CSV table of C-alpha atoms and ligand atoms in Angstrom, one decimal:
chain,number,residue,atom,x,y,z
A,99,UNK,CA,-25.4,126.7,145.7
A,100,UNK,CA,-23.7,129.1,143.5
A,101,UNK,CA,-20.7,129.9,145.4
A,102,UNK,CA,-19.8,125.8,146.1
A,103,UNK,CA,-16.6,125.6,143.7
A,104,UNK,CA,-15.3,122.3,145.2
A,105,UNK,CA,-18.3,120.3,146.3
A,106,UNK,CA,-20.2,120.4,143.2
A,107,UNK,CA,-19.9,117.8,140.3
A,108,UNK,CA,-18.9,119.5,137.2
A,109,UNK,CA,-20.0,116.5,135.0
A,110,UNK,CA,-22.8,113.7,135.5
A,111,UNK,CA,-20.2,110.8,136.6
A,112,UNK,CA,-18.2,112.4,138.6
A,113,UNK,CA,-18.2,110.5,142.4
A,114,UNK,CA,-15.2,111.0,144.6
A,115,UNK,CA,-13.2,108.2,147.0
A,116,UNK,CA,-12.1,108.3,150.5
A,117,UNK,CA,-9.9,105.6,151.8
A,118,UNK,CA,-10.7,105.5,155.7
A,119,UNK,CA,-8.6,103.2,156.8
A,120,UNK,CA,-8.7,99.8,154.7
A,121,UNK,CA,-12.4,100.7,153.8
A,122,UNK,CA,-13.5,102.9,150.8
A,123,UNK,CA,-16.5,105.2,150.7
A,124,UNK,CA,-17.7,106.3,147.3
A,125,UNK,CA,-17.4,103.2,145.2
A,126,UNK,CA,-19.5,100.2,144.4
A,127,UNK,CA,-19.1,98.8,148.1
A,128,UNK,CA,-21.4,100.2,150.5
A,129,UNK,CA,-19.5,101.4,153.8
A,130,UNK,CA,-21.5,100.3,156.3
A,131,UNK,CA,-20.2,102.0,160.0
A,132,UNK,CA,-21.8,100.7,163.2
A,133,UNK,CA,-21.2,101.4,166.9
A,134,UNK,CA,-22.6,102.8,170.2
A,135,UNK,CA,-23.5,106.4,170.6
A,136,UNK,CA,-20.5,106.9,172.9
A,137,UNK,CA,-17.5,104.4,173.9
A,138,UNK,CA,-17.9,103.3,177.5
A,139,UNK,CA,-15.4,100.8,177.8
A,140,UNK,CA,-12.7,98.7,176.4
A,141,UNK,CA,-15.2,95.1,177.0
A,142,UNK,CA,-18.2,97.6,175.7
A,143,UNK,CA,-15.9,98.0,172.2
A,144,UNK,CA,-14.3,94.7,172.1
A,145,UNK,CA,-17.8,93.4,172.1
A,146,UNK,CA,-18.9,95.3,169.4
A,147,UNK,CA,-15.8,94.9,167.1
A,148,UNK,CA,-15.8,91.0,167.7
A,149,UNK,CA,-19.5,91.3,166.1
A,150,UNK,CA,-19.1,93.5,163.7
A,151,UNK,CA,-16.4,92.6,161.8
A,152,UNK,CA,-18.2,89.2,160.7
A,153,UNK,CA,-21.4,91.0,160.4
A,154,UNK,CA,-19.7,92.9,158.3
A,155,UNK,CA,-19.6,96.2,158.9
A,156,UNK,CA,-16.9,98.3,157.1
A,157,UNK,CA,-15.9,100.5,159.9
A,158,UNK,CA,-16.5,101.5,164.2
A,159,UNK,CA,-18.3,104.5,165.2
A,160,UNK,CA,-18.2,105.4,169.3
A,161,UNK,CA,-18.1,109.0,170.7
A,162,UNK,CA,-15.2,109.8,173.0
A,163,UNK,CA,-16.2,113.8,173.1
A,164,UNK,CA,-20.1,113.8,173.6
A,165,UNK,CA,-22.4,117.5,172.4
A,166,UNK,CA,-25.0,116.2,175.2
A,167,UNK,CA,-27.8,118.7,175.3
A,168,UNK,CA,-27.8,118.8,179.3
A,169,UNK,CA,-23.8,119.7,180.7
A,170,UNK,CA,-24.7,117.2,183.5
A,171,UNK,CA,-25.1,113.9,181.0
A,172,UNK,CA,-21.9,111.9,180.5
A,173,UNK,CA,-19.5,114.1,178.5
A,174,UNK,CA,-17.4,111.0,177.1
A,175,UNK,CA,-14.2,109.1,178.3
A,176,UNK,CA,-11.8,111.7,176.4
A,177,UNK,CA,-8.5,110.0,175.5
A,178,UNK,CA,-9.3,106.9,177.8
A,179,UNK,CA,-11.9,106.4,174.8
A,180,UNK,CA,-9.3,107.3,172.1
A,181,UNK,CA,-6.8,105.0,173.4
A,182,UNK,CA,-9.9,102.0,173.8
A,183,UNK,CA,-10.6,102.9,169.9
A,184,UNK,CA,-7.2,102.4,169.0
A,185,UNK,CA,-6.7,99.3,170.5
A,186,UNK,CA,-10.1,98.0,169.3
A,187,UNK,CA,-9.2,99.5,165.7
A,188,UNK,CA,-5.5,97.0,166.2
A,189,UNK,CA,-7.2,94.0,167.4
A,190,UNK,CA,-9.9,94.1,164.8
A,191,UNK,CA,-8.8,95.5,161.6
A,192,UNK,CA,-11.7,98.1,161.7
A,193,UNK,CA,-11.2,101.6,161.1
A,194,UNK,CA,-12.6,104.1,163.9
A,195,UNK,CA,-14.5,107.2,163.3
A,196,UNK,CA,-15.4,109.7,166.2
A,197,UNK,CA,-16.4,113.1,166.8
A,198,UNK,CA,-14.0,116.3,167.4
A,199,UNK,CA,-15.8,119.2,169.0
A,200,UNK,CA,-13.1,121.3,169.3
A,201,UNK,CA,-9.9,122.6,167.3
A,202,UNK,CA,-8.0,122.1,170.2
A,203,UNK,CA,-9.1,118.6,170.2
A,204,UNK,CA,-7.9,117.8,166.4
A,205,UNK,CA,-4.7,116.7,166.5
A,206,UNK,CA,-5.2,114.5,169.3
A,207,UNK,CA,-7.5,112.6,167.3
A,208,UNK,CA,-6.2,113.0,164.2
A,209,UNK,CA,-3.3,110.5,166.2
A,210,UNK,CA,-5.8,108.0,167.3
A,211,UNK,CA,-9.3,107.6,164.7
A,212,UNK,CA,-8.8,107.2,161.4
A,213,UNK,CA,-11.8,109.1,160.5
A,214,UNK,CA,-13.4,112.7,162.4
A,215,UNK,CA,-17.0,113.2,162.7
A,216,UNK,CA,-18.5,116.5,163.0
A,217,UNK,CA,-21.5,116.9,165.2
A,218,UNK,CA,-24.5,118.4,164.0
A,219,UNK,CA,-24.6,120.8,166.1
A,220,UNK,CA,-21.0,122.0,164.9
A,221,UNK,CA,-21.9,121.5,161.1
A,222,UNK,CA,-21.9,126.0,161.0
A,223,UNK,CA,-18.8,126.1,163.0
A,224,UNK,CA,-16.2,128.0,160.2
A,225,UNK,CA,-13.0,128.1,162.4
A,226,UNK,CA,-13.5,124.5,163.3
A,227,UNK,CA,-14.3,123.5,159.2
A,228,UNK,CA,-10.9,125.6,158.3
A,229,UNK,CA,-8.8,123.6,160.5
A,230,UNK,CA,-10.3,120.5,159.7
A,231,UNK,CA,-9.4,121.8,155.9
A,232,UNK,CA,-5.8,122.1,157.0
A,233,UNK,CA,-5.7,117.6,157.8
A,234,UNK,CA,-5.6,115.3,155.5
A,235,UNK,CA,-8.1,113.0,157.7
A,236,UNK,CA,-11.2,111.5,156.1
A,237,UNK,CA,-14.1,114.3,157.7
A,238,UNK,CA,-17.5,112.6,158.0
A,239,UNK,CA,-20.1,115.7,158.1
A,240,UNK,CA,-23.2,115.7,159.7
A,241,UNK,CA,-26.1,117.8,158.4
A,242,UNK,CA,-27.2,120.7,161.0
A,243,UNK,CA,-30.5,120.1,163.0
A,244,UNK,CA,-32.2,122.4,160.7
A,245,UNK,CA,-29.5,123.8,157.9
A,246,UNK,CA,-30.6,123.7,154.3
A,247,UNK,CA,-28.7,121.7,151.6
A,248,UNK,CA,-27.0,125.1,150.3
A,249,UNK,CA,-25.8,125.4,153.8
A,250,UNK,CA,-24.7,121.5,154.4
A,251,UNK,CA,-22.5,122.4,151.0
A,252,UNK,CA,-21.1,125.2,152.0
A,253,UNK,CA,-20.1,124.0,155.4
A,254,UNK,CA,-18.6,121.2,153.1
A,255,UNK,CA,-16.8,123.6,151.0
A,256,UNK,CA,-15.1,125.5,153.8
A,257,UNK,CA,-13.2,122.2,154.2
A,258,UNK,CA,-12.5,121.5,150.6
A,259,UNK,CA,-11.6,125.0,150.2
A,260,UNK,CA,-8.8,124.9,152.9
A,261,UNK,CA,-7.2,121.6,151.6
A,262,UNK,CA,-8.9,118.7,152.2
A,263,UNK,CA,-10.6,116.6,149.8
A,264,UNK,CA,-11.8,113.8,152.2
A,265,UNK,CA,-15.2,114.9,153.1
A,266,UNK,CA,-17.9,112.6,153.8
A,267,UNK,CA,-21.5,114.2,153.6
A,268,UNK,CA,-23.8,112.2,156.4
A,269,UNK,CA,-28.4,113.0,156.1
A,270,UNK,CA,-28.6,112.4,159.7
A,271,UNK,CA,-32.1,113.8,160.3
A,272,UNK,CA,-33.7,117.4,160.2
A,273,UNK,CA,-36.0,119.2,163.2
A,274,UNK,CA,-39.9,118.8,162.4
A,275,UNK,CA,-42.8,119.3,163.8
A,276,UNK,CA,-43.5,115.8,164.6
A,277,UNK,CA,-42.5,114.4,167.9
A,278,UNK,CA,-42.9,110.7,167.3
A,279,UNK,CA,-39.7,110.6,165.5
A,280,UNK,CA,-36.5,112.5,166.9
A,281,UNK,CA,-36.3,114.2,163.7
A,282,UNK,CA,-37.2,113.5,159.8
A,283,UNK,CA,-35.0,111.4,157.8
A,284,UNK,CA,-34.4,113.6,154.8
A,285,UNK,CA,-34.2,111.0,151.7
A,286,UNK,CA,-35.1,113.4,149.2
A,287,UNK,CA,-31.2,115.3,150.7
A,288,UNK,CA,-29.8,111.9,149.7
A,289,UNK,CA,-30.9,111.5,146.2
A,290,UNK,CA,-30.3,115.6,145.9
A,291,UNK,CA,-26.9,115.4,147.2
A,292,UNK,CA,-26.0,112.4,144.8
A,293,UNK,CA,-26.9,114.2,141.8
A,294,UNK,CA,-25.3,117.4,142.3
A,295,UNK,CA,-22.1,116.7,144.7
A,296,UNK,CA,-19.2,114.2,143.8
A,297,UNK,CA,-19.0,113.7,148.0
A,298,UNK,CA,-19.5,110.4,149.4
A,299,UNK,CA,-23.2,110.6,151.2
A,300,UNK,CA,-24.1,108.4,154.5
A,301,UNK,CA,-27.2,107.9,156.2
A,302,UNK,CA,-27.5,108.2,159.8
A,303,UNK,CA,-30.8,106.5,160.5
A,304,UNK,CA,-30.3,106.1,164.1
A,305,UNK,CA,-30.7,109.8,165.0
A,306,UNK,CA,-33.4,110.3,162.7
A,307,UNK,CA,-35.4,107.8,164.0
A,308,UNK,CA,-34.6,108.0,167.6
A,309,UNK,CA,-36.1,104.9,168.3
A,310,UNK,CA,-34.5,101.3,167.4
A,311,UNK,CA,-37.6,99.3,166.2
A,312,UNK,CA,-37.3,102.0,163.0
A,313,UNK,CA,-33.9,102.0,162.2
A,314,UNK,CA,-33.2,98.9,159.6
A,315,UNK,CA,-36.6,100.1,157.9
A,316,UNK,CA,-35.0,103.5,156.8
A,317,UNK,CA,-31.5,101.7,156.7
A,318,UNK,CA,-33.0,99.7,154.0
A,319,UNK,CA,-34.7,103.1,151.8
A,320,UNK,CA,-31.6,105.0,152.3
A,321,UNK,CA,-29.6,102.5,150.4
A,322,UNK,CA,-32.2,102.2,148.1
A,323,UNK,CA,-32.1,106.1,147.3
A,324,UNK,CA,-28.6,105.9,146.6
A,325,UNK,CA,-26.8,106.3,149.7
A,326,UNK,CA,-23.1,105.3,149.8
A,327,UNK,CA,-23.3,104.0,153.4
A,328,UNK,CA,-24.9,103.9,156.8
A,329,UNK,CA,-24.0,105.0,160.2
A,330,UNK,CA,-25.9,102.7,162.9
A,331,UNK,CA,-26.0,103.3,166.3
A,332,UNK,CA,-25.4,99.4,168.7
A,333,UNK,CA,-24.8,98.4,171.6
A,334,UNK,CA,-24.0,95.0,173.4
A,335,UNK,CA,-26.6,95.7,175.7
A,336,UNK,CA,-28.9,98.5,174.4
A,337,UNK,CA,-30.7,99.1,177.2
A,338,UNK,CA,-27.9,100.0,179.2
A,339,UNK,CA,-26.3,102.6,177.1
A,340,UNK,CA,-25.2,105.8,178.5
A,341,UNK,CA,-26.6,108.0,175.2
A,342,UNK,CA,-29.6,107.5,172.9
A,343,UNK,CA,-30.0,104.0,174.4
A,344,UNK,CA,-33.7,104.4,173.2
A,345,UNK,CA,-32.2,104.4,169.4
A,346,UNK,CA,-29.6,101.4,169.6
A,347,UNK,CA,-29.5,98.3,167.8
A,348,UNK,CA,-28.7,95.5,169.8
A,349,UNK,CA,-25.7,93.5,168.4
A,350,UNK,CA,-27.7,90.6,166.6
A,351,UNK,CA,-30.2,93.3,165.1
A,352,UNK,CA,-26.8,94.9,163.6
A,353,UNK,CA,-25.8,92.0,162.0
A,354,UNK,CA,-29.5,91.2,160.8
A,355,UNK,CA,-30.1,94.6,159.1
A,356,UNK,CA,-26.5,94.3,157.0
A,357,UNK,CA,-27.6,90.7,156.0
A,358,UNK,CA,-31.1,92.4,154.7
A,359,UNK,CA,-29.5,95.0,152.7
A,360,UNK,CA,-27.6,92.4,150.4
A,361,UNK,CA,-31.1,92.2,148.3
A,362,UNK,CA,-31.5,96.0,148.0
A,363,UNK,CA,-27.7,96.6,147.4
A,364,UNK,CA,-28.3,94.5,144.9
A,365,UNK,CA,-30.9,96.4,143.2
A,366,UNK,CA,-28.9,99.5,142.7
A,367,UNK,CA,-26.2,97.9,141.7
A,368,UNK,CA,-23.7,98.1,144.9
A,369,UNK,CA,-21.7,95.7,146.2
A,370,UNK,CA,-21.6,94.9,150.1
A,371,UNK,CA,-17.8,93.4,150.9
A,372,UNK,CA,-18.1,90.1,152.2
A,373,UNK,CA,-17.0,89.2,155.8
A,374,UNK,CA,-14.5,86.8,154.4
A,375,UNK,CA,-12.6,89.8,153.6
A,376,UNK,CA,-12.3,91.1,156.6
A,377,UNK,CA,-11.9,88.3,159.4
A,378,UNK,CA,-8.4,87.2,158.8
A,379,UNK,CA,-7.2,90.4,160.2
A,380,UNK,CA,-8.7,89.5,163.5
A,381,UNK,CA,-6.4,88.2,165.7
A,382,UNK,CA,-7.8,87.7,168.9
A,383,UNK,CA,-5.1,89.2,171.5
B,560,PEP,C1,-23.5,111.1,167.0
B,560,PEP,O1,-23.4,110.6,165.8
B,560,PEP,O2,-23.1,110.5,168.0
B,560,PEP,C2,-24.2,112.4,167.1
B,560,PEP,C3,-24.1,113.1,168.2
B,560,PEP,O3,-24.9,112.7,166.1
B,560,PEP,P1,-25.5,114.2,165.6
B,560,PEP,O4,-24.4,115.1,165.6
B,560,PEP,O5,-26.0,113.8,164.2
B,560,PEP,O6,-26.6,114.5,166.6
B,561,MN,MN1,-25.9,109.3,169.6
């Protein structure tokens, strides 16, 4: 961790904001992002956002570029799915986060989500860190399948170093030897990364897990460990998803596992917004 210059916190307090959107990440509210594994269509998203927002959740998630491990799985709707974000993100107030794969595919984006998630699987990939450096966008950055903290850092740093602040660290699960689970939820990353990085640090518990029926269980220890937020995978109709439907939250099990954090937010002295907030923005076109 020697080289990180940017990344680390230089004394005990220090803990960075990012605005995405209206939300904050990195203060006393936790930011709580929910959404399928990949947007499908407009109804899909308008479904979810007219749930959400009440549930509340701080911000959308939905994957319009998909990494699928087999090139003959549904690749994602491309702009289609940017332009359905957008209009979702109008209609309900909600900031939209999704996934660049590509350079190429940045500024396109950068036009349409208000926050850019990078993949796991492109958490090493420099030229795509430096350009990202070069935006002002909020960056949420997934951990690699199997990259060491040191590396997850680093890979941060590349974008701090090349001029922007906004990046959002996200545990999202690391490669074991255990099959049960799609990989292991790294919590002891979480309270590491808190204590020695001034970056905002999610939890993604839905692609640790893998499966659904675990998700609110390590929702619930992540914020206890001192995550700033969660990313959940949902979907109106789970079952039917296109991507990881064998990890999504049904829309009324979203909405149950942010009402069973307010107890444990609690506890660790974090504040959950309340949907009050939110809902006047809605206006129901
Ligand atoms: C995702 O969040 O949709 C995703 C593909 O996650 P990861 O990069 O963590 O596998
Ligand atoms: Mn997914």
């Amino acid at each position: 961790m020697k080289k990180a210059k940017l990344a680390l916190k230089t004394e005990a307090l220090q803990q960075t904001t990012i605005q995405v959107g209206s939300a904050t990440v990195g203060g006393a509210d936790l930011f709580i992002v929910g959404g399928p594994c990949a947007v499908e269509n407009r109804e899909q998203m308008d479904a979810v956002a007219t749930r959400l927002v009440a549930a509340p959740v701080q911000a959308l998630r939905g994957g319009v570029y998909k990494p699928r491990t087999s090139p003959y799985d549904f690749q994602g709707l491309g702009l289609e799915g940017l332009e359905i974000l957008a209009a979702v993100r109008d209609r309900s107030g909600l900031p939209v986060i999704t996934e660049v794969m590509a350079i190429s595919q940045i500024e396109e984006i950068a036009t349409y989500a208000d926050g850019l998630q990078v993949g796991s699987r492109n958490m090493q990939n420099f030229d795509l860190l430096k350009a990202l450096g070069q935006t002002t966008k909020p960056v949420l950055l997934k951990r690699g399948l199997a990259a060491t903290l040191e590396e997850f850092v680093m890979a941060a740093e590349y974008i701090l170093s090349h001029g922007n602040p906004n990046v959002i660290l996200c545990e999202r699960g690391i490669r074991s030897f255990d099959p049960y689970t799609r990989n292991v939820l790294d919590l002891g990353a979480v309270v590491a990364l808190k204590q020695i990085t001034h970056l905002p640090v999610l939890v993604d518990p839905s692609h640790a897990a893998g499966k659904s029926e675990l998700v609110a269980g390590l929702s619930r220890a992540a914020i206890a460990a001192g995550a700033d937020g969660l990313l959940v995978e949902c979907h109106p109709e789970p079952e039917k998803s296109v991507s990881d439907a064998r990890q999504a939250l049904s829309l009324d099990e979203m909405v149950a596992l942010v009402e069973s954090l307010r107890p444990i937010a609690a506890a660790v002295q974090r504040t959950m917004p309340v949907a009050a907030e939110i809902v006047p923005q809605l206006s129901l076109a």
